[in-house]
Amino acid sequence: MTLIYKILSRAEWEAAKAAGRFEGSAVDHQDGFIHLSAADQAQETAARYFKDQADLVLLGIEAEGLGEALKWEASRGGALFPHLYRPLLISEVLSEAALSLDADGVPRLGDHLA
């Protein structure tokens, strides 16, 4: 089982839970897919895109369960990142964790990554 991750605001997550699905954040809508990260990419994603943002949630998702809608595509520096080309169903989320910020304002993922 390969775990992949999504960082999003608590408000986005609560709205998704109420709807039964996550349609994506603003940048996801802009790019046409839901941005996800592998375990070895998630901390850098947090530092680059979520610095100084409080009240964040980290979702853990089984990559294999997403089927053909999940594509591994080149992104930062040519690294392959998981991109989901459909909404994420709440039932597909295996874990959720509230994130705190370190002294530099970067979300701490640490023990939440497998």
Tab-separated table of C-alpha atoms in Angstrom:
chain	number	residue	atom	x	y	z
A	1	MET	CA	0.000	0.000	0.000
A	2	THR	CA	1.324	3.409	-1.000
A	3	LEU	CA	0.121	6.324	1.098
A	4	ILE	CA	-0.152	9.752	-0.487
A	5	TYR	CA	-1.130	13.002	1.181
A	6	LYS	CA	-3.201	16.157	0.791
A	7	ILE	CA	-2.712	19.295	2.874
A	8	LEU	CA	-5.748	21.546	3.103
A	9	SER	CA	-7.428	23.996	5.431
A	10	ARG	CA	-9.693	22.753	8.204
A	11	ALA	CA	-12.561	24.745	6.624
A	12	GLU	CA	-12.055	22.961	3.278
A	13	TRP	CA	-11.953	19.585	5.031
A	14	GLU	CA	-15.101	20.256	7.056
A	15	ALA	CA	-16.945	21.348	3.895
A	16	ALA	CA	-15.735	18.226	2.091
A	17	LYS	CA	-16.906	15.965	4.917
A	18	ALA	CA	-20.336	17.597	4.814
A	19	ALA	CA	-20.500	17.075	1.026
A	20	GLY	CA	-19.043	13.571	1.087
A	21	ARG	CA	-16.304	14.562	-1.348
A	22	PHE	CA	-13.435	17.004	-1.781
A	23	GLU	CA	-13.625	18.869	-5.073
A	24	GLY	CA	-10.244	20.539	-4.623
A	25	SER	CA	-8.669	23.742	-3.357
A	26	ALA	CA	-8.428	26.889	-5.497
A	27	VAL	CA	-5.080	25.817	-7.002
A	28	ASP	CA	-6.522	22.376	-7.776
A	29	HIS	CA	-9.412	23.947	-9.690
A	30	GLN	CA	-6.966	26.203	-11.518
A	31	ASP	CA	-4.779	23.264	-12.587
A	32	GLY	CA	-7.600	20.803	-13.323
A	33	PHE	CA	-6.628	18.124	-10.787
A	34	ILE	CA	-6.182	17.620	-7.055
A	35	HIS	CA	-2.540	18.057	-6.038
A	36	LEU	CA	-1.257	15.295	-3.780
A	37	SER	CA	2.200	14.403	-2.457
A	38	ALA	CA	4.085	11.206	-1.739
A	39	ALA	CA	5.481	10.793	1.769
A	40	ASP	CA	8.935	11.991	0.710
A	41	GLN	CA	7.446	15.100	-0.974
A	42	ALA	CA	4.860	16.237	1.561
A	43	GLN	CA	7.151	18.182	3.924
A	44	GLU	CA	8.600	20.245	1.073
A	45	THR	CA	5.064	20.887	-0.209
A	46	ALA	CA	4.125	22.101	3.276
A	47	ALA	CA	7.133	24.434	3.424
A	48	ARG	CA	6.622	25.854	-0.086
A	49	TYR	CA	2.882	26.326	-0.202
A	50	PHE	CA	1.511	26.330	3.345
A	51	LYS	CA	4.006	28.382	5.377
A	52	ASP	CA	2.365	30.593	8.004
A	53	GLN	CA	-1.069	29.051	7.389
A	54	ALA	CA	-2.729	27.900	10.589
A	55	ASP	CA	-5.519	25.361	11.034
A	56	LEU	CA	-4.345	22.886	8.401
A	57	VAL	CA	-5.191	19.205	8.058
A	58	LEU	CA	-3.133	16.404	6.533
A	59	LEU	CA	-5.104	13.640	4.808
A	60	GLY	CA	-3.635	10.200	4.185
A	61	ILE	CA	-4.975	8.320	1.157
A	62	GLU	CA	-4.147	4.911	-0.334
A	63	ALA	CA	-2.862	5.584	-3.855
A	64	GLU	CA	-3.906	2.214	-5.258
A	65	GLY	CA	-7.523	2.782	-4.205
A	66	LEU	CA	-7.869	5.820	-6.481
A	67	GLY	CA	-7.665	3.801	-9.682
A	68	GLU	CA	-6.946	5.235	-13.104
A	69	ALA	CA	-7.931	8.765	-12.079
A	70	LEU	CA	-4.589	9.019	-10.231
A	71	LYS	CA	-1.693	9.988	-12.485
A	72	TRP	CA	1.955	10.335	-11.460
A	73	GLU	CA	3.205	13.352	-13.400
A	74	ALA	CA	6.424	15.363	-13.520
A	75	SER	CA	6.384	18.518	-11.424
A	76	ARG	CA	9.040	20.150	-9.193
A	77	GLY	CA	12.441	19.386	-10.674
A	78	GLY	CA	11.001	16.551	-12.747
A	79	ALA	CA	9.867	14.543	-9.713
A	80	LEU	CA	6.703	12.515	-10.234
A	81	PHE	CA	3.796	13.782	-8.127
A	82	PRO	CA	0.392	12.156	-7.697
A	83	HIS	CA	-2.442	14.118	-9.323
A	84	LEU	CA	-6.085	13.082	-8.940
A	85	TYR	CA	-8.339	13.838	-11.899
A	86	ARG	CA	-11.653	13.538	-10.074
A	87	PRO	CA	-13.066	14.480	-6.689
A	88	LEU	CA	-11.654	12.708	-3.656
A	89	LEU	CA	-14.359	10.768	-1.839
A	90	ILE	CA	-14.352	11.100	1.930
A	91	SER	CA	-14.550	7.300	2.166
A	92	GLU	CA	-11.132	7.131	0.429
A	93	VAL	CA	-9.394	9.083	3.204
A	94	LEU	CA	-7.632	6.718	5.605
A	95	SER	CA	-6.371	9.292	8.091
A	96	GLU	CA	-6.634	12.928	9.029
A	97	ALA	CA	-4.322	14.879	11.316
A	98	ALA	CA	-4.350	18.467	12.517
A	99	LEU	CA	-1.041	20.181	11.781
A	100	SER	CA	0.847	22.604	13.974
A	101	LEU	CA	3.442	25.099	12.773
A	102	ASP	CA	7.103	25.078	13.743
A	103	ALA	CA	8.993	28.198	14.881
A	104	ASP	CA	9.468	29.238	11.243
A	105	GLY	CA	5.765	28.901	10.435
A	106	VAL	CA	6.135	25.653	8.481
A	107	PRO	CA	3.532	22.922	9.091
A	108	ARG	CA	4.999	19.948	10.964
A	109	LEU	CA	4.141	16.687	9.236
A	110	GLY	CA	6.690	14.483	11.025
A	111	ASP	CA	4.949	11.588	12.756
A	112	HIS	CA	1.902	11.836	10.485
A	113	LEU	CA	3.796	10.480	7.458
A	114	ALA	CA	4.186	6.737	6.888
